[in-house]
Amino acid sequence: MEFGFTEEQEKLRKDVRDFFMNEMPEDFEPGVETMFSLTKEQTEFWMTFQKKTGEKGYLTPGWSEETGGLGLGPIEQGIVEEEWGRTGGRWPNFSGLHIAGPAVQVFGTEEQKKKFLPGIAKGEAVWNQAFTEPEAGSDEANQQLRAVEDGDNYVLNGQKTFITTYVKPDYLYTLARTADTEPKHRGISLFLVPGDAPGVSYRALGSMGFGTQVDIFYDNVKVPKENLLGELNRGFYHAMSAFEFERSGTGGPASAKRSLEEFVEFCKETMRNGKPLMEDPEVRRSVAQMAIDIEVQRLIAWHAVWWFSEREKLGPKPYDLSGFFTKIFSTQHPETMMNIMGLYGQLRTGSKWAKFAGKVERRWQIARSVHPAGTLEVNKIVLAGRGLGLPRVPAKFNKQIAKALGEKK
């Protein structure tokens, strides 16, 4: 059994790595921010780099050349993403590249593909996924934002919240209710809404780990019917399919591996009681466990890529665990690092006494706010259903729980 890469694939890896090394500033130091918590200055820097990468076709290597990609296969896409993750970089248009773009590829009309995909592939357009609502949270079937047919348009009214970027988007990948049905998820549709459409407004929403998020309000927003993505009232199914693009990837483990390598060097160079931290048996055990976790995460991610490359023979993958483990480890590892550093681990970036540039405290803060692609609890529910085949909670119990919670308020 051969687990390696071909000569062509290794050449691609070298080309991509050379590109990132040559284009990155010489003094670049990878940070700990996620693509959702970038500052204004960081966003401007990565937007510029995003466009450079788009010119090479490396943002969307699996897309056709007509839509701005390189027409490569899943394994090659995994290689490009892994090299990007290794650099520690962040794409401001994560939602466009990993959620909205793939959904347009699968469910869009030819006109929609020509109109929307090249801007994403070139790194010029920024998309926001606008799904979460104040009274719905992770319950995507409970959409209250209403889209009503009006001549050649749909008119949208309602609100989205916790949208994880403050960058004003070019487009909003929006889930909205188009019919009152039972069950609720059969009356939902997907719309591609211009970010500056009349009636769309934004309100900053602070968070502990993710910096600034936004509320988005739709006030009689007219969206042309040609901006309906996929079938009317099938948006929930389309959105669930696209979630798999968001929850998998080889970039996350590569980024985590680089961060751990930096932390290991810190432990080798930092003295405690006259000895390097790395000579402490408990530190060695903790670091080894983190290395094992990341290797497991990497192998699961590559298994998902391989399965996708063989999907014509194997069919759809029941459930991808890479996003699940990413959430677990992104929460556990900062806490482990903080325990190793002791009280120094609680000092923020900028403190004159902070060690390891305050990265551990920042990473711990971000880990408390990890909710894109669903919380850990949501991922467990999906795993129970799709991965283990366990029965869903009957709808009548959900209604009883909702009623009890309402009475408690």
Coordinates of C-alpha atoms in Angstrom, one line a residue:
M1 CA 0.0 0.0 0.0
E2 CA 1.5 3.4 -1.0
F3 CA 0.7 6.4 1.1
G4 CA 3.2 8.8 -0.6
F5 CA 2.7 11.5 -3.2
T6 CA 3.7 11.4 -6.9
E7 CA 6.6 13.3 -8.3
E8 CA 4.2 15.8 -9.9
Q9 CA 2.5 16.3 -6.6
E10 CA 5.8 16.9 -4.8
K11 CA 6.8 19.4 -7.5
L12 CA 3.5 21.2 -6.9
R13 CA 4.2 21.3 -3.2
K14 CA 7.7 22.8 -3.8
D15 CA 6.3 25.4 -6.2
V16 CA 3.6 26.5 -3.7
R17 CA 6.0 26.6 -0.8
D18 CA 8.5 28.7 -2.9
F19 CA 5.7 31.1 -3.8
F20 CA 4.7 31.7 -0.2
M21 CA 8.3 32.0 1.0
N22 CA 9.2 34.4 -1.7
E23 CA 6.1 36.6 -1.4
M24 CA 5.9 36.7 2.4
P25 CA 7.8 39.7 4.0
E26 CA 11.2 38.5 5.4
D27 CA 10.2 39.6 8.9
F28 CA 6.8 37.8 8.8
E29 CA 5.9 36.1 12.1
P30 CA 2.8 34.0 12.1
G31 CA 0.3 35.1 14.6
V32 CA -2.5 33.3 16.5
E33 CA -5.5 35.2 15.1
T34 CA -8.1 33.3 13.1
M35 CA -9.5 34.6 9.8
F36 CA -12.5 35.8 11.9
S37 CA -10.5 37.9 14.4
L38 CA -8.2 39.9 12.2
T39 CA -7.6 43.5 13.0
K40 CA -8.2 46.2 10.3
E41 CA -4.4 46.3 9.6
Q42 CA -4.1 42.5 9.5
T43 CA -7.1 42.3 7.1
E44 CA -5.5 44.9 4.7
F45 CA -2.3 42.9 4.7
W46 CA -3.9 39.6 4.0
M47 CA -6.3 41.0 1.4
T48 CA -3.3 42.1 -0.6
F49 CA -1.7 38.7 -0.2
Q50 CA -5.0 37.0 -1.0
K51 CA -5.1 38.8 -4.4
K52 CA -1.5 37.8 -5.1
T53 CA -2.3 34.2 -4.4
G54 CA -5.5 34.4 -6.5
E55 CA -3.4 35.5 -9.5
K56 CA -1.5 32.2 -9.2
G57 CA -4.8 30.2 -9.0
Y58 CA -3.7 28.9 -5.6
L59 CA -6.8 30.1 -3.8
T60 CA -9.1 27.7 -5.7
P61 CA -6.8 25.1 -7.3
G62 CA -9.7 22.6 -7.7
W63 CA -11.9 25.0 -9.7
S64 CA -11.9 25.0 -13.4
E65 CA -9.7 27.5 -15.3
E66 CA -12.8 29.2 -16.6
T67 CA -13.8 30.1 -13.1
G68 CA -10.3 31.2 -12.0
G69 CA -8.8 27.9 -10.7
L70 CA -6.2 25.4 -12.0
G71 CA -8.4 22.4 -12.5
L72 CA -6.5 20.2 -10.1
G73 CA -7.7 17.2 -8.2
P74 CA -8.6 16.8 -4.5
I75 CA -5.1 15.6 -3.5
E76 CA -3.4 18.6 -5.1
Q77 CA -5.9 20.9 -3.4
G78 CA -5.0 19.3 -0.1
I79 CA -1.3 20.0 -0.8
V80 CA -1.9 23.6 -1.6
E81 CA -4.0 24.1 1.5
E82 CA -1.5 22.3 3.7
E83 CA 1.3 24.6 2.5
W84 CA -0.8 27.7 3.1
G85 CA -1.6 26.5 6.6
R86 CA 2.1 25.9 7.3
T87 CA 2.8 29.6 6.6
G88 CA 0.3 30.6 9.3
G89 CA -1.6 32.9 6.9
R90 CA -5.3 33.8 7.0
W91 CA -7.7 34.4 4.2
P92 CA -10.2 37.3 4.8
N93 CA -12.5 35.7 2.4
F94 CA -12.7 32.3 4.1
S95 CA -16.5 32.1 3.7
G96 CA -16.3 32.7 0.0
L97 CA -13.5 30.2 -0.6
H98 CA -14.8 27.4 1.6
I99 CA -18.5 27.9 1.9
A100 CA -20.3 30.1 -0.7
G101 CA -17.9 29.4 -3.6
P102 CA -18.2 25.6 -3.4
A103 CA -22.0 25.9 -3.0
V104 CA -22.2 28.0 -6.2
Q105 CA -20.0 25.5 -7.9
V106 CA -22.4 22.6 -7.0
F107 CA -25.9 24.3 -7.0
G108 CA -25.4 27.5 -9.1
T109 CA -26.6 28.2 -12.6
E110 CA -24.0 28.7 -15.4
E111 CA -24.8 32.5 -15.2
Q112 CA -24.2 32.5 -11.4
K113 CA -20.9 30.7 -11.8
K114 CA -19.7 33.2 -14.4
K115 CA -20.8 36.1 -12.3
F116 CA -19.7 35.2 -8.8
L117 CA -16.8 32.6 -8.9
P118 CA -14.0 34.6 -10.7
G119 CA -14.1 37.3 -8.0
I120 CA -13.7 34.7 -5.3
A121 CA -10.9 32.9 -7.2
K122 CA -9.0 36.1 -7.8
G123 CA -9.2 37.1 -4.1
E124 CA -11.0 40.3 -4.9
A125 CA -14.5 39.7 -3.5
V126 CA -15.3 39.1 0.2
W127 CA -18.3 37.0 1.2
N128 CA -20.0 36.6 4.6
Q129 CA -22.0 33.6 5.5
A130 CA -25.2 35.0 7.0
F131 CA -27.0 32.1 8.7
T132 CA -27.1 32.6 12.5
E133 CA -30.1 34.4 14.0
P134 CA -30.8 35.8 17.5
E135 CA -33.4 33.2 18.4
A136 CA -32.0 30.3 16.4
G137 CA -28.2 30.0 17.2
S138 CA -27.0 26.8 15.6
D139 CA -30.5 25.6 14.8
E140 CA -30.3 26.4 11.1
A141 CA -33.9 25.0 10.5
N142 CA -35.3 27.8 12.7
Q143 CA -34.7 30.6 10.2
Q144 CA -36.9 33.7 10.8
L145 CA -35.5 36.1 8.2
R146 CA -38.4 36.1 5.7
A147 CA -38.1 36.2 1.9
V148 CA -41.4 37.0 0.1
E149 CA -41.8 36.8 -3.7
D150 CA -42.6 40.2 -5.3
G151 CA -42.6 40.3 -9.1
D152 CA -39.0 39.6 -10.4
N153 CA -37.6 39.9 -6.9
Y154 CA -37.7 38.4 -3.4
V155 CA -38.0 41.0 -0.5
L156 CA -36.0 40.1 2.6
N157 CA -36.8 41.3 6.2
G158 CA -35.1 40.1 9.4
Q159 CA -31.8 39.9 11.2
K160 CA -28.6 37.8 11.4
T161 CA -26.2 37.9 14.3
F162 CA -22.7 36.8 15.3
I163 CA -21.4 37.1 11.7
T164 CA -17.8 36.5 12.2
T165 CA -16.0 39.3 10.5
Y166 CA -16.3 43.1 10.6
V167 CA -15.1 43.5 7.0
K168 CA -18.0 44.9 4.9
P169 CA -18.7 42.1 2.4
D170 CA -19.3 42.3 -1.3
Y171 CA -21.9 39.5 -0.9
L172 CA -24.0 37.8 1.8
Y173 CA -24.6 34.1 1.5
T174 CA -28.0 34.3 3.1
L175 CA -30.4 31.6 4.4
A176 CA -34.0 32.8 4.6
R177 CA -37.5 31.4 5.1
T178 CA -39.6 31.2 2.0
A179 CA -42.5 29.0 3.2
D180 CA -44.1 28.0 6.5
T181 CA -43.8 24.2 6.5
E182 CA -43.7 21.3 9.0
P183 CA -40.9 20.3 9.4
K184 CA -39.4 23.7 9.3
H185 CA -36.3 22.9 7.3
R186 CA -38.4 22.3 4.1
G187 CA -39.3 25.9 3.8
I188 CA -35.9 27.6 3.6
S189 CA -34.0 29.0 0.6
L190 CA -30.5 30.3 -0.2
F191 CA -29.9 33.8 -1.6
L192 CA -26.8 35.6 -2.9
V193 CA -27.3 39.2 -1.6
P194 CA -25.1 42.1 -2.6
G195 CA -23.5 43.5 0.6
D196 CA -24.4 47.0 -0.3
A197 CA -28.0 46.4 -1.4
P198 CA -30.4 49.1 -0.2
G199 CA -31.9 48.1 3.1
V200 CA -28.9 46.1 4.3
S201 CA -27.2 47.6 7.4
Y202 CA -24.5 46.4 9.9
R203 CA -24.0 46.9 13.6
A204 CA -20.7 46.1 15.4
L205 CA -20.9 43.3 18.0
G206 CA -17.9 42.9 20.3
S207 CA -16.8 39.4 21.5
M208 CA -14.1 38.3 23.9
G209 CA -12.0 36.2 21.5
F210 CA -13.1 37.1 18.0
G211 CA -12.7 40.8 18.3
T212 CA -15.5 42.5 16.3
Q213 CA -18.4 40.6 14.9
V214 CA -21.6 42.1 13.4
D215 CA -25.3 42.0 13.4
I216 CA -26.8 42.3 9.9
F217 CA -30.3 43.8 9.3
Y218 CA -32.4 43.3 6.2
D219 CA -35.1 46.0 5.8
N220 CA -37.2 45.4 2.7
V221 CA -34.1 44.3 0.8
K222 CA -34.9 43.4 -2.9
V223 CA -33.0 40.5 -4.3
P224 CA -33.4 39.5 -8.0
K225 CA -34.8 36.0 -8.5
E226 CA -31.7 35.1 -10.4
N227 CA -29.9 35.4 -7.1
L228 CA -31.8 32.4 -5.6
L229 CA -29.2 29.6 -5.3
G230 CA -30.4 26.1 -6.0
E231 CA -34.0 25.1 -5.7
L232 CA -36.7 27.1 -3.9
N233 CA -37.3 25.7 -0.4
R234 CA -34.3 23.3 -0.7
G235 CA -31.8 25.8 0.8
F236 CA -31.4 23.9 4.1
Y237 CA -30.2 20.8 2.2
H238 CA -27.9 22.8 0.0
A239 CA -26.4 24.6 3.1
M240 CA -25.9 21.3 4.9
S241 CA -24.0 19.9 1.9
A242 CA -21.8 23.0 1.8
F243 CA -21.0 22.7 5.5
E244 CA -18.8 19.7 4.7
F245 CA -16.4 22.0 2.8
E246 CA -16.2 24.2 5.9
R247 CA -15.5 21.5 8.4
S248 CA -12.7 19.7 6.6
G249 CA -9.2 20.7 5.4
T250 CA -5.5 20.1 5.6
G251 CA -4.6 23.7 6.5
G252 CA -5.7 23.6 10.1
P253 CA -3.4 20.7 11.2
A254 CA -0.4 22.2 9.3
S255 CA -1.0 25.5 11.1
A256 CA -1.2 23.8 14.5
K257 CA 2.0 21.8 13.8
R258 CA 3.9 25.0 13.1
S259 CA 2.6 26.6 16.3
L260 CA 3.6 23.6 18.3
E261 CA 7.1 23.6 16.8
E262 CA 7.5 27.3 17.9
F263 CA 6.2 26.4 21.4
V264 CA 8.7 23.5 21.7
E265 CA 11.6 25.9 20.8
F266 CA 10.3 28.2 23.5
C267 CA 10.3 25.4 26.1
K268 CA 13.9 24.5 25.1
E269 CA 15.1 28.1 25.5
T270 CA 13.2 29.1 28.7
M271 CA 14.7 28.2 32.0
R272 CA 12.8 27.3 35.2
N273 CA 14.7 26.5 38.5
G274 CA 18.0 26.5 36.5
K275 CA 16.8 24.0 33.9
P276 CA 15.1 24.3 30.5
L277 CA 11.3 23.8 30.7
M278 CA 11.7 21.0 28.2
E279 CA 13.6 18.9 30.8
D280 CA 10.5 18.9 33.1
P281 CA 8.9 15.4 32.7
E282 CA 5.4 16.7 32.8
V283 CA 6.2 19.3 30.2
R284 CA 7.7 16.6 27.9
R285 CA 4.6 14.5 28.4
S286 CA 2.2 17.3 27.6
V287 CA 4.1 18.4 24.5
A288 CA 4.2 14.8 23.3
Q289 CA 0.5 14.5 23.7
M290 CA -0.1 17.7 21.7
A291 CA 2.1 16.3 18.9
I292 CA 0.1 13.1 18.9
D293 CA -3.2 15.0 18.7
I294 CA -2.0 17.1 15.8
E295 CA -0.8 14.1 13.9
V296 CA -4.1 12.4 14.4
Q297 CA -5.8 15.5 13.2
R298 CA -3.6 15.6 10.1
L299 CA -4.2 12.0 9.2
I300 CA -8.0 12.4 9.5
A301 CA -7.9 15.5 7.3
W302 CA -5.9 13.6 4.6
H303 CA -8.2 10.6 4.9
A304 CA -11.1 13.0 4.1
V305 CA -9.2 14.4 1.1
W306 CA -8.4 10.8 -0.1
W307 CA -12.1 9.8 0.3
F308 CA -13.2 12.8 -1.7
S309 CA -10.8 11.8 -4.5
E310 CA -12.3 8.3 -4.5
R311 CA -16.0 9.4 -4.0
E312 CA -17.1 8.0 -7.3
K313 CA -16.3 4.5 -6.0
L314 CA -16.9 5.1 -2.3
G315 CA -19.9 7.5 -2.4
P316 CA -20.3 10.4 0.0
K317 CA -18.4 10.3 3.3
P318 CA -20.8 9.8 6.2
Y319 CA -19.1 12.3 8.4
D320 CA -15.7 14.1 8.5
L321 CA -14.1 14.2 11.9
S322 CA -11.3 16.7 11.1
G323 CA -13.4 19.7 12.1
F324 CA -14.6 17.9 15.2
F325 CA -11.0 17.3 16.4
T326 CA -9.9 20.8 15.4
K327 CA -12.4 22.2 17.8
I328 CA -11.4 19.9 20.6
F329 CA -7.7 20.5 20.3
S330 CA -8.0 24.2 19.6
T331 CA -9.6 24.4 23.1
Q332 CA -7.4 21.9 24.9
H333 CA -4.0 22.9 23.6
P334 CA -4.0 26.6 24.7
E335 CA -5.0 25.5 28.2
T336 CA -2.1 22.9 28.3
M337 CA 0.3 25.6 27.1
M338 CA -1.0 28.0 29.8
N339 CA -0.4 25.3 32.5
I340 CA 3.1 24.8 31.3
M341 CA 3.9 28.5 31.4
G342 CA 2.2 29.1 34.8
L343 CA 1.2 32.7 35.5
Y344 CA 3.2 34.0 32.6
G345 CA 0.7 32.2 30.3
Q346 CA -2.0 34.7 31.4
L347 CA -0.1 37.8 30.3
R348 CA -1.4 39.5 27.2
T349 CA 0.6 40.5 24.1
G350 CA 2.1 43.9 24.7
S351 CA 2.9 43.3 28.4
K352 CA 6.6 43.9 29.1
W353 CA 6.6 40.7 31.2
A354 CA 4.8 38.5 28.6
K355 CA 6.7 35.5 27.3
F356 CA 6.1 33.8 24.0
A357 CA 4.8 37.1 22.8
G358 CA 1.6 36.6 24.8
K359 CA 0.4 34.2 22.1
V360 CA -0.9 31.6 24.6
E361 CA -3.2 34.0 26.4
R362 CA -4.6 35.2 23.0
R363 CA -5.0 31.7 21.8
W364 CA -6.9 30.8 25.0
Q365 CA -9.2 33.7 24.5
I366 CA -10.0 32.8 20.9
A367 CA -10.6 29.2 21.9
R368 CA -13.4 30.3 24.2
S369 CA -15.3 31.7 21.2
V370 CA -14.9 28.9 18.7
H371 CA -18.3 28.6 17.0
P372 CA -17.9 28.8 13.2
A373 CA -19.0 25.6 11.4
G374 CA -21.1 24.9 14.5
T375 CA -20.1 24.5 18.2
L376 CA -18.6 21.4 19.5
E377 CA -22.0 20.3 20.8
V378 CA -23.5 20.7 17.3
N379 CA -20.7 18.7 15.8
K380 CA -21.4 15.9 18.4
I381 CA -25.1 15.9 17.3
V382 CA -24.1 15.5 13.7
L383 CA -21.6 12.8 14.5
A384 CA -24.2 10.9 16.5
G385 CA -26.7 11.0 13.6
R386 CA -24.5 10.6 10.5
G387 CA -21.5 8.9 12.0
L388 CA -23.1 6.5 14.4
G389 CA -26.6 6.3 13.0
L390 CA -28.2 7.1 16.3
P391 CA -31.9 8.3 16.1
R392 CA -32.7 12.0 16.3
V393 CA -34.6 13.4 19.3
P394 CA -38.3 13.2 18.3
A395 CA -39.8 16.6 17.3
K396 CA -42.3 16.4 20.1
F397 CA -39.5 16.4 22.7
N398 CA -37.9 19.4 21.1
K399 CA -41.2 21.2 21.4
Q400 CA -41.6 20.2 25.0
I401 CA -38.0 21.4 25.7
A402 CA -38.6 24.8 24.0
K403 CA -41.9 25.2 25.9
A404 CA -40.2 24.5 29.2
L405 CA -37.4 27.0 28.4
G406 CA -40.0 29.6 27.5
E407 CA -41.9 29.1 30.8
K408 CA -38.6 29.4 32.7
K409 CA -37.9 32.8 31.2

